[in-house]
Structures are given as structure tokens and as C-alpha cells.
DNA sequence: TCTGGGGTCCTAGGACCC
DNA sequence: TCTGGGGTCCTAGGACCC
């Protein structure tokens, strides 16, 4: 029986690569993608990295750098990235059913026992994905998910390995672990990284060799799992069918400061209508809701105001109008005049499966329930066919002066009939 | 004017119950 | 007189991930 071989397949500079698939003239050129609201930099092509464009930097601080180097700048286009992700994942699933889609641009695969060995399969995966989707990927292989992650990072760092690195076949694993900064280990973030650095623990190797009790005390059992995984003992299983989400949220920073309760209510109505559509798409009902608002600091130097409120519908629901009126009520208790609001959001809680719901005698369906259900189904069907905001509740407003900025969004090449790429002859 | 959005898990502490 | 031990549920806060 072969030793377990987890692979982590990770798309290189995913969002930037997606933009380039449909803009071939950008091949070899620096490309960056901005966060929602065109706020900060969330993806960079290799060329942009080489020019020193920093990850996470506010976009307005980089304008000069963008102009000087002719960097192509895009607003984020999640319709495009989501669709490209689905294509990559479908390609990966041809290789093994033992696969976990871990994020929009990453998947774990169990390559144990496949013909030719894990590394050979990984090279085939790489070639196939780039040929079928245009997206380049790197593959890290290891006996645990944490080591596969680490190997993936190393594969990206060392171009000479051809985008595939197998931890188990590495000639000097201790040296490899010693070369990885401790805060780059999967599961160890900035805070714990700083705490460890303060104690002279700087590398993955040094962390691996710490006393277990110390790790448990300072980093909880999750830290212990990470440590065991670095030692080669698998603690984190492949999750082929991720469990239903426990919360769903929709929130946005505004394109400009919002000062009135009416505008806040409109924005919240829009977020509710988005998150309710997600809820129905997953076949879930919400039994609670949290609404929150955040302001900018004001001129007097008062710290920003942040408020949140809970509300619950009479019975678990996925009905947009019910949820909107709930959010509007919650806002009533939350709103303070005289502030400039920066952001608001809605979180749906206590999610349960619609199918599994047992109706009690007390919450027998109201007469309008069946009509509501048909209305929501019709709304979702129209929006699925014609685009996300074709139909929206009037409470969301029409002009949306607070809407987020997206000045450089590329077309939704793959998901919108009006934005298909056009091929020209000759 | 100016720094995203969407998730999960763990722990501690308080309320409440038997 | 004078105040156990164990369990559950909820919330807030902090940490992590992409």
C-alpha cells in the first residue's frame, strides 16, 4: 500500500490569469486586479510582482506605479472568476473523484496509488488544465494537507521544478521546512506568527520541533493539528462534500459615504435580496439575521460608530420581502443620525435545510406562503437567465448612488449573453 | 476621498437547569 | 446553617482561511 499522497492544485495568480485568458494581448504584461470598490490590490501577475506591486496595497497609492509601467488594471469580476473556477474544477475531477474544492482557485486531490505515481499525475494535471482552460496551475504533493500546501508554495517559488513539487521525494525535507517562514505555514497567521517570532521560532521546522504542550496552550488544538501535520501525521481529512454553510452574508463598503437612513435601508434591502437568493439557491431557510453598520471616524476624532442588531422572523424563511422588512426594523434601532456611514451588511444565521424542515402545528403555512414561494422561484429564474439584477425588490432603490465603484471591470465573457467575446476574422 | 468580502473554528464566561 | 458538581446553551472575542 502506497503512502498517502495529497496534492494541492492552486491556480497561479488566479484572477489575473482569468483576465488574461480573454485578453491575449496582455500575455507577458503586468496585470493587477482590485478588490470590490476598487479598494486595494488582490491579485498580481508574475510581471506585476516583479515590478514590486505590493499585495493588499490601496489602489489609489499605486496610480503612479500603474501609469509608469503600463500595468493593466481590472476591477474584480466575480462572475468571470466563478465560471472559470468551475471549468478548472471540472477538469481536475477527471483525474480522481477523491477531490475537495477548497477555494475558488484551489483543490486538494488524493492521488494515492494512481498509476505512475503522484508526481507524474501532477504533471499531467498541470498540462491538461492549462490546455483546456488557459489557467496555469502549480501542484504541491505531501503526506498531509499541510505539507501539500507547503510543497505547493515551494513549487511556485522555485521555477526550476516545473510547477510540481513532491515533499515526500525531497532530498532534504528538514532544509525545505527550515526555508519556510513560520507565518507562511497553513494555519499559522500573522498574530501567531508574531508570537512565535518573539520566542525565536522563525521557520516551519522550528515550529514542528516545539513542545506540543506549549503549542496547545498558546494556539489551541488547531495549532497542535498543524504541528502534527508538519511531522507527517495526517489530522485534516479530505472533505469531498463540504457541509452546508452555517451562515451566509452579504456586505459592501459604499462607493461614497451614506448619511441618511433611507439610503442605508436601500443598501440593506439590496444585500438582503442578494443573500436571500444565495439562501434559496442552496435550499436553506434562515431563522435569524444580524444587521450591522459601520461609520467613518468623524472630524472631531470620535472613534467610528459600529452597531449591530439581531432579528428573527416568526418562522424560518427564505422570503426576500420578509427578510427585508426584518432588516429595516433592525436598522431602526441601529441608525444614529449625524454619522457618515461607510459599510453595512447582513448575515443570515441558524440556517436549516428547507427539505428537512418539519412543520409544527404552530407554524402551519400562512395562506400567502405558496404564493410567496412561486414569486421567489419566478424571480430567481428570471435573474438566472437574464443577469443578477434584472428583477429586484423596489426597496433596493433604482439609482443606487451608494453602489460600489467598479470602474475597470472586464466583460462577463462567459456568463452573460451581452458580453460574449467577439472573434474577428483576419 | 481613499485599505474587500465571505466564511470557519475554538475558548471563556455567564445563565440556567437538575 | 450557609452555598456542590455537572451539564447545556448562548454570546463575544479572537484567531485562522481564501
Coordinates of C-alpha atoms (C1' of nucleotides) in Angstrom, one line a residue:
Chain A
X1 CA 0.0 0.0 0.0
X2 CA 1.4 3.3 -1.1
X3 CA 1.9 6.2 1.4
X4 CA -0.9 8.7 1.2
X5 CA -0.2 11.4 -1.4
X6 CA -2.3 14.6 -1.0
X7 CA -2.0 17.1 -3.8
X8 CA -2.8 20.7 -3.6
X9 CA -3.6 22.2 -7.0
X10 CA -3.5 26.0 -6.9
X11 CA -4.1 28.3 -9.9
X12 CA -1.3 30.8 -10.4
X13 CA -2.3 34.4 -9.8
X14 CA -5.9 33.2 -10.5
X15 CA -7.8 36.5 -11.0
X16 CA -5.0 38.0 -13.1
X17 CA -4.8 34.8 -15.2
X18 CA -8.6 34.8 -15.8
X19 CA -8.4 38.3 -17.1
X20 CA -5.6 37.3 -19.5
X21 CA -7.4 34.3 -20.9
X22 CA -9.8 36.7 -22.6
X23 CA -7.2 39.4 -23.4
X24 CA -4.3 37.6 -25.0
X25 CA -2.5 40.8 -25.9
X26 CA -1.8 41.0 -22.1
X27 CA 0.4 37.9 -22.2
X28 CA 3.7 38.7 -20.7
X29 CA 2.5 42.0 -19.5
X30 CA 1.9 43.2 -15.9
X31 CA -1.8 42.8 -14.8
X32 CA -3.4 43.6 -11.4
X33 CA -6.9 43.0 -10.1
X34 CA -8.5 45.3 -7.5
X35 CA -10.9 44.3 -4.6
X36 CA -14.5 45.3 -4.5
X37 CA -14.9 49.1 -4.6
X38 CA -11.6 49.2 -6.5
X39 CA -10.1 49.5 -3.0
X40 CA -6.9 47.5 -2.9
X41 CA -4.8 45.1 -4.9
X42 CA -5.9 41.5 -4.5
X43 CA -4.1 39.8 -7.5
X44 CA -1.0 40.4 -9.5
X45 CA 0.5 38.6 -12.5
X46 CA 4.1 37.5 -12.2
X47 CA 5.2 40.6 -14.1
X48 CA 3.4 42.9 -11.7
X49 CA 5.0 41.1 -8.8
X50 CA 8.4 41.5 -10.4
X51 CA 7.8 45.3 -10.7
X52 CA 7.2 45.4 -6.9
X53 CA 3.5 45.9 -6.9
X54 CA 2.5 45.1 -3.3
X55 CA -0.3 42.7 -2.4
X56 CA -3.1 44.4 -0.4
X57 CA -1.9 47.9 -1.2
X58 CA -4.6 50.6 -1.6
X59 CA -5.1 51.2 -5.3
X60 CA -5.0 55.0 -5.0
X61 CA -1.5 54.8 -3.7
X62 CA -0.3 52.8 -6.8
X63 CA -1.7 55.0 -9.6
X64 CA 1.7 56.4 -10.4
X65 CA 3.3 52.9 -10.5
X66 CA 0.5 51.7 -12.7
X67 CA 1.0 54.5 -15.2
X68 CA 4.8 54.4 -15.2
X69 CA 4.9 50.7 -16.1
X70 CA 1.7 50.5 -18.2
X71 CA 0.2 48.0 -15.8
X72 CA -3.3 46.7 -16.9
X73 CA -5.7 47.3 -14.0
X74 CA -9.0 45.5 -13.6
X75 CA -11.9 45.8 -11.1
X76 CA -12.8 42.3 -9.8
X77 CA -15.2 40.4 -11.9
X78 CA -16.5 37.5 -9.8
X79 CA -19.0 36.3 -12.4
X80 CA -16.0 35.6 -14.7
X81 CA -13.8 34.1 -11.9
X82 CA -16.5 31.9 -10.6
X83 CA -17.2 30.5 -14.0
X84 CA -13.5 29.9 -14.8
X85 CA -13.1 28.2 -11.4
X86 CA -15.9 25.8 -12.3
X87 CA -14.1 24.9 -15.5
X88 CA -10.8 24.2 -13.7
X89 CA -12.6 22.1 -11.1
X90 CA -14.4 20.1 -13.7
X91 CA -11.1 19.4 -15.4
X92 CA -9.5 18.3 -12.1
X93 CA -12.4 16.0 -11.3
X94 CA -11.4 13.9 -14.4
X95 CA -8.3 12.7 -12.6
X96 CA -9.9 11.4 -9.4
X97 CA -13.2 11.6 -7.5
X98 CA -11.3 12.0 -4.3
X99 CA -11.2 15.8 -4.5
X100 CA -12.1 18.7 -2.3
X101 CA -12.7 22.1 -3.8
X102 CA -11.1 24.2 -1.1
X103 CA -11.5 27.7 -2.5
X104 CA -12.2 29.5 -5.7
X105 CA -8.7 28.7 -7.0
X106 CA -7.5 25.6 -5.1
X107 CA -8.4 22.0 -4.7
X108 CA -7.0 19.1 -2.7
X109 CA -6.8 15.8 -4.5
X110 CA -5.9 12.4 -3.1
X111 CA -3.5 10.9 -5.7
X112 CA -2.6 7.9 -3.6
X113 CA -1.9 4.8 -5.7
X114 CA -2.6 6.3 -9.1
X115 CA -0.6 4.9 -11.9
X116 CA 2.9 6.2 -12.4
X117 CA 3.0 7.9 -9.0
X118 CA 1.7 11.2 -7.7
X119 CA 4.3 13.4 -9.3
X120 CA 3.7 12.0 -12.8
X121 CA -0.1 12.5 -12.4
X122 CA 0.5 16.0 -11.1
X123 CA 2.4 16.9 -14.3
X124 CA -0.4 15.5 -16.4
X125 CA -2.9 17.6 -14.4
X126 CA -0.9 20.7 -15.0
X127 CA -0.7 20.2 -18.7
X128 CA -4.3 19.4 -19.1
X129 CA -5.7 22.3 -17.0
X130 CA -3.7 24.9 -18.9
X131 CA -4.7 23.4 -22.3
X132 CA -8.4 23.1 -21.5
X133 CA -8.9 26.3 -19.6
X134 CA -5.9 28.6 -20.2
X135 CA -5.2 28.8 -16.5
X136 CA -1.7 27.8 -15.3
X137 CA -1.6 25.8 -12.0
X138 CA 1.0 24.6 -9.6
X139 CA 0.9 21.3 -7.7
X140 CA 2.3 20.5 -4.3
X141 CA 2.3 16.9 -3.0
X142 CA 2.8 15.6 0.5
X143 CA 1.6 13.0 3.1
X144 CA -0.7 15.6 4.8
X145 CA -2.7 18.6 3.5
X146 CA -0.4 21.0 5.4
X147 CA 2.7 19.6 3.7
X148 CA 1.0 19.6 0.3
X149 CA 0.3 23.3 0.9
X150 CA 3.8 23.9 1.8
X151 CA 5.1 21.9 -1.2
X152 CA 2.8 24.0 -3.4
X153 CA 4.3 27.2 -2.1
X154 CA 7.8 25.9 -2.7
X155 CA 6.8 24.8 -6.3
X156 CA 5.8 28.3 -7.0
X157 CA 9.0 29.7 -5.5
X158 CA 11.3 27.5 -7.5
X159 CA 10.5 27.7 -11.2
X160 CA 13.1 25.0 -11.9
X161 CA 10.8 22.3 -10.5
X162 CA 8.4 22.8 -13.4
X163 CA 5.4 23.7 -11.2
X164 CA 5.3 20.4 -9.3
X165 CA 7.0 19.6 -6.0
X166 CA 6.6 16.4 -4.0
X167 CA 7.6 16.8 -0.4
X168 CA 8.0 13.1 0.1
X169 CA 10.6 12.9 -2.7
X170 CA 12.5 15.9 -1.5
X171 CA 16.2 15.1 -0.8
X172 CA 16.3 17.2 2.3
X173 CA 12.9 17.8 3.9
X174 CA 14.4 19.4 7.0
X175 CA 16.1 22.1 4.9
X176 CA 12.9 22.7 3.0
X177 CA 11.0 23.2 6.2
X178 CA 13.7 25.4 7.6
X179 CA 13.4 27.6 4.5
X180 CA 9.7 28.4 5.1
X181 CA 8.9 31.3 7.4
X182 CA 6.6 30.1 10.2
X183 CA 3.8 32.6 9.4
X184 CA 3.6 31.1 5.9
X185 CA 2.5 27.7 7.2
X186 CA -1.1 26.9 6.5
X187 CA -3.0 27.5 9.8
X188 CA -0.5 29.9 11.3
X189 CA -1.4 33.5 10.7
X190 CA 0.1 36.9 11.4
X191 CA -0.7 37.0 15.1
X192 CA 0.6 33.6 16.0
X193 CA 3.5 34.2 13.6
X194 CA 4.5 37.3 15.6
X195 CA 4.0 35.5 18.9
X196 CA 6.3 32.6 17.7
X197 CA 8.9 35.0 16.3
X198 CA 9.1 36.7 19.7
X199 CA 10.3 33.4 21.0
X200 CA 12.8 32.9 18.3
X201 CA 10.6 30.4 16.3
X202 CA 11.0 31.6 12.8
X203 CA 10.7 28.6 10.5
X204 CA 8.2 25.8 9.8
X205 CA 11.0 23.4 11.0
X206 CA 11.4 25.2 14.4
X207 CA 7.7 25.2 14.9
X208 CA 7.4 21.5 14.1
X209 CA 10.0 20.8 16.8
X210 CA 8.4 22.8 19.6
X211 CA 7.0 21.0 22.7
X212 CA 3.4 20.0 21.9
X213 CA 2.0 21.3 25.3
X214 CA 3.3 24.8 24.6
X215 CA 1.6 24.8 21.2
X216 CA -1.7 23.6 22.7
X217 CA -1.6 26.3 25.3
X218 CA -0.9 29.2 23.0
X219 CA -2.6 28.1 19.8
X220 CA -5.4 25.7 20.8
X221 CA -5.9 22.3 19.4
X222 CA -5.8 23.7 15.9
X223 CA -2.1 24.6 16.4
X224 CA -1.5 21.1 17.6
X225 CA -3.1 19.7 14.4
X226 CA -0.9 21.9 12.3
X227 CA 2.2 20.7 14.1
X228 CA 1.3 17.1 13.8
X229 CA 0.7 17.6 10.1
X230 CA 4.1 19.1 9.7
X231 CA 5.5 15.9 11.3
X232 CA 3.7 13.9 8.7
X233 CA 0.7 12.7 10.7
X234 CA -2.5 13.5 8.8
X235 CA -5.1 15.2 11.0
X236 CA -7.1 17.1 8.4
X237 CA -9.1 14.8 6.2
X238 CA -10.1 15.4 2.6
X239 CA -13.6 16.9 2.7
X240 CA -15.3 15.7 -0.5
X241 CA -18.8 17.0 0.2
X242 CA -18.4 20.1 2.3
X243 CA -21.2 20.6 4.9
X244 CA -23.9 23.1 4.3
X245 CA -22.9 26.6 5.4
X246 CA -23.9 27.7 8.9
X247 CA -24.1 31.4 8.0
X248 CA -24.5 33.4 4.8
X249 CA -23.6 37.0 4.5
X250 CA -23.7 39.9 2.1
X251 CA -22.0 43.2 2.9
X252 CA -20.3 46.0 1.0
X253 CA -18.5 49.2 1.6
X254 CA -20.3 52.0 -0.1
X255 CA -18.9 53.8 -3.2
X256 CA -19.3 57.1 -1.2
X257 CA -20.3 57.9 2.3
X258 CA -24.0 57.4 3.1
X259 CA -25.7 59.7 5.6
X260 CA -29.4 59.1 5.5
X261 CA -31.4 56.3 7.0
X262 CA -33.3 55.9 3.7
X263 CA -30.2 55.2 1.7
X264 CA -28.9 52.8 4.3
X265 CA -32.3 51.0 4.2
X266 CA -32.0 50.7 0.4
X267 CA -28.5 49.3 0.6
X268 CA -29.5 46.8 3.2
X269 CA -32.5 45.8 1.1
X270 CA -30.1 45.1 -1.8
X271 CA -27.8 43.0 0.4
X272 CA -30.8 41.1 1.9
X273 CA -32.0 40.4 -1.6
X274 CA -28.6 39.0 -2.7
X275 CA -28.1 36.9 0.4
X276 CA -31.7 35.6 0.2
X277 CA -31.1 34.5 -3.4
X278 CA -28.0 32.6 -2.2
X279 CA -30.1 31.0 0.6
X280 CA -32.7 29.7 -1.9
X281 CA -30.0 28.6 -4.3
X282 CA -28.7 26.3 -1.5
X283 CA -32.2 25.2 -0.5
X284 CA -31.9 26.7 3.0
X285 CA -34.0 28.7 5.4
X286 CA -32.8 31.3 7.8
X287 CA -34.1 31.5 11.4
X288 CA -32.1 34.6 12.4
X289 CA -30.5 37.7 11.0
X290 CA -27.7 40.1 12.1
X291 CA -27.6 43.5 10.6
X292 CA -24.5 45.7 11.0
X293 CA -23.4 49.2 10.1
X294 CA -20.0 51.0 10.3
X295 CA -19.2 54.6 10.0
X296 CA -16.0 56.6 9.2
X297 CA -14.3 58.3 12.0
X298 CA -15.5 61.9 12.2
X299 CA -13.6 65.1 12.2
X300 CA -13.7 65.5 16.0
X301 CA -11.7 62.3 16.3
X302 CA -14.6 60.3 17.9
X303 CA -13.9 56.7 17.2
X304 CA -16.1 55.3 14.4
X305 CA -19.6 54.0 15.3
X306 CA -20.2 50.3 14.7
X307 CA -23.6 48.9 15.6
X308 CA -25.2 45.5 15.1
X309 CA -28.6 44.1 15.9
X310 CA -30.3 40.7 15.8
X311 CA -33.7 39.9 14.5
X312 CA -35.7 36.8 13.9
X313 CA -38.5 36.0 11.6
X314 CA -41.6 34.3 13.1
X315 CA -40.6 31.1 11.4
X316 CA -37.5 30.1 9.3
X317 CA -37.8 31.7 5.9
X318 CA -36.2 32.3 2.5
X319 CA -38.7 35.0 1.5
X320 CA -36.9 38.2 0.4
X321 CA -39.7 40.6 1.4
X322 CA -40.0 39.2 4.9
X323 CA -36.2 39.4 5.4
X324 CA -36.1 43.0 4.1
X325 CA -38.8 44.2 6.5
X326 CA -36.9 42.5 9.3
X327 CA -33.7 44.2 8.3
X328 CA -35.4 47.6 8.0
X329 CA -36.8 47.2 11.5
X330 CA -33.4 46.3 12.9
X331 CA -31.9 49.3 11.2
X332 CA -34.4 51.5 13.1
X333 CA -32.8 50.5 16.4
X334 CA -29.3 50.9 14.9
X335 CA -29.3 54.1 13.0
X336 CA -27.7 57.2 14.6
X337 CA -28.0 60.5 12.7
X338 CA -25.0 62.7 12.1
X339 CA -22.6 60.0 11.0
X340 CA -21.1 59.2 7.7
X341 CA -21.7 55.5 7.0
X342 CA -19.0 53.5 5.3
X343 CA -20.3 50.0 5.1
X344 CA -23.3 47.8 6.0
X345 CA -24.0 44.1 5.9
X346 CA -26.5 41.4 6.6
X347 CA -25.7 37.9 8.0
X348 CA -28.2 35.1 7.9
X349 CA -27.9 32.7 10.8
X350 CA -29.4 29.5 12.1
X351 CA -29.6 28.0 8.6
X352 CA -31.6 24.8 8.1
X353 CA -32.4 22.7 5.2
X354 CA -35.7 23.5 3.5
X355 CA -36.3 19.9 2.6
X356 CA -35.6 18.6 6.1
X357 CA -37.8 21.2 7.8
X358 CA -40.6 19.7 9.9
X359 CA -43.6 21.9 10.0
X360 CA -45.0 22.2 13.5
X361 CA -48.7 22.8 14.2
X362 CA -47.9 26.2 15.4
X363 CA -46.3 27.4 12.2
X364 CA -48.6 25.9 9.6
X365 CA -48.1 27.6 6.3
X366 CA -49.7 31.0 6.1
X367 CA -52.1 31.4 3.2
X368 CA -49.7 33.6 1.3
X369 CA -46.8 31.1 1.7
X370 CA -47.5 29.3 -1.5
X371 CA -47.8 32.5 -3.5
X372 CA -44.5 33.8 -2.0
X373 CA -42.8 30.6 -2.9
X374 CA -43.9 30.9 -6.6
X375 CA -42.9 34.6 -6.6
X376 CA -39.4 33.8 -5.3
X377 CA -39.0 31.0 -7.8
X378 CA -40.0 33.3 -10.7
X379 CA -37.6 36.0 -9.5
X380 CA -34.7 33.6 -9.3
X381 CA -35.5 32.1 -12.7
X382 CA -35.5 35.5 -14.4
X383 CA -32.3 36.6 -12.8
X384 CA -30.6 33.3 -13.6
X385 CA -31.5 33.8 -17.2
X386 CA -31.1 37.5 -17.8
X387 CA -28.5 38.5 -15.2
X388 CA -28.3 39.1 -11.5
X389 CA -30.2 42.4 -11.1
X390 CA -32.8 42.1 -13.8
X391 CA -35.5 41.9 -11.2
X392 CA -35.1 43.4 -7.8
X393 CA -37.4 44.5 -5.0
X394 CA -38.3 48.2 -5.2
X395 CA -37.0 48.6 -1.7
X396 CA -33.5 48.4 -3.1
X397 CA -33.9 51.7 -4.9
X398 CA -33.2 52.5 -8.6
X399 CA -30.4 54.9 -8.8
X400 CA -28.2 53.4 -6.0
X401 CA -25.9 56.4 -5.5
X402 CA -24.1 54.3 -2.8
X403 CA -23.2 51.4 -5.1
X404 CA -19.6 50.2 -5.1
X405 CA -17.1 51.6 -7.5
X406 CA -16.1 49.2 -10.3
X407 CA -14.6 51.4 -12.9
X408 CA -12.4 48.9 -14.7
X409 CA -14.5 45.7 -14.8
X410 CA -13.9 43.4 -17.7
X411 CA -16.9 41.9 -19.6
X412 CA -18.6 38.8 -18.1
X413 CA -17.3 36.9 -21.1
X414 CA -18.6 33.5 -20.1
X415 CA -21.8 34.2 -18.2
X416 CA -23.7 37.0 -19.9
X417 CA -25.0 36.8 -23.5
X418 CA -24.4 40.5 -24.0
X419 CA -20.8 40.3 -23.1
X420 CA -19.5 37.3 -25.0
X421 CA -16.1 37.7 -26.5
X422 CA -16.2 38.6 -30.2
X423 CA -14.0 36.7 -32.7
X424 CA -12.9 38.7 -35.7
X425 CA -11.8 37.1 -38.9
X426 CA -8.4 38.2 -40.4
Chain B
dT1 C1' -11.9 60.7 -0.7
dC2 C1' -9.1 56.8 -0.1
dT3 C1' -7.5 49.8 2.5
dG4 C1' -12.7 43.7 0.1
dG5 C1' -16.0 40.3 1.2
dG6 C1' -17.3 35.7 2.9
dG7 C1' -16.6 32.1 5.7
dT8 C1' -15.0 28.6 9.9
dC9 C1' -13.4 27.1 14.5
dC10 C1' -12.1 27.5 19.5
dT11 C1' -12.3 29.3 24.1
dA12 C1' -14.1 31.7 28.1
dG13 C1' -17.7 33.2 30.8
dG14 C1' -22.5 33.8 32.2
dA15 C1' -27.2 32.0 32.6
dC16 C1' -29.8 28.3 33.7
dC17 C1' -31.1 23.6 35.0
dC18 C1' -31.1 19.3 37.8
Chain C
dT1 C1' -26.6 26.5 59.0
dC2 C1' -24.9 28.6 54.6
dT3 C1' -23.6 27.5 49.2
dG4 C1' -21.8 21.2 45.0
dG5 C1' -20.9 19.4 40.8
dG6 C1' -22.0 18.6 36.3
dG7 C1' -24.2 19.6 32.1
dT8 C1' -26.0 22.6 28.2
dC9 C1' -26.8 26.7 25.6
dC10 C1' -25.6 31.2 24.2
dT11 C1' -22.6 35.1 23.1
dA12 C1' -18.5 37.7 22.5
dG13 C1' -14.0 37.8 21.1
dG14 C1' -10.1 36.2 18.8
dA15 C1' -7.7 33.5 15.7
dC16 C1' -7.5 31.5 11.1
dC17 C1' -8.5 30.7 5.8
dC18 C1' -9.2 32.3 0.7

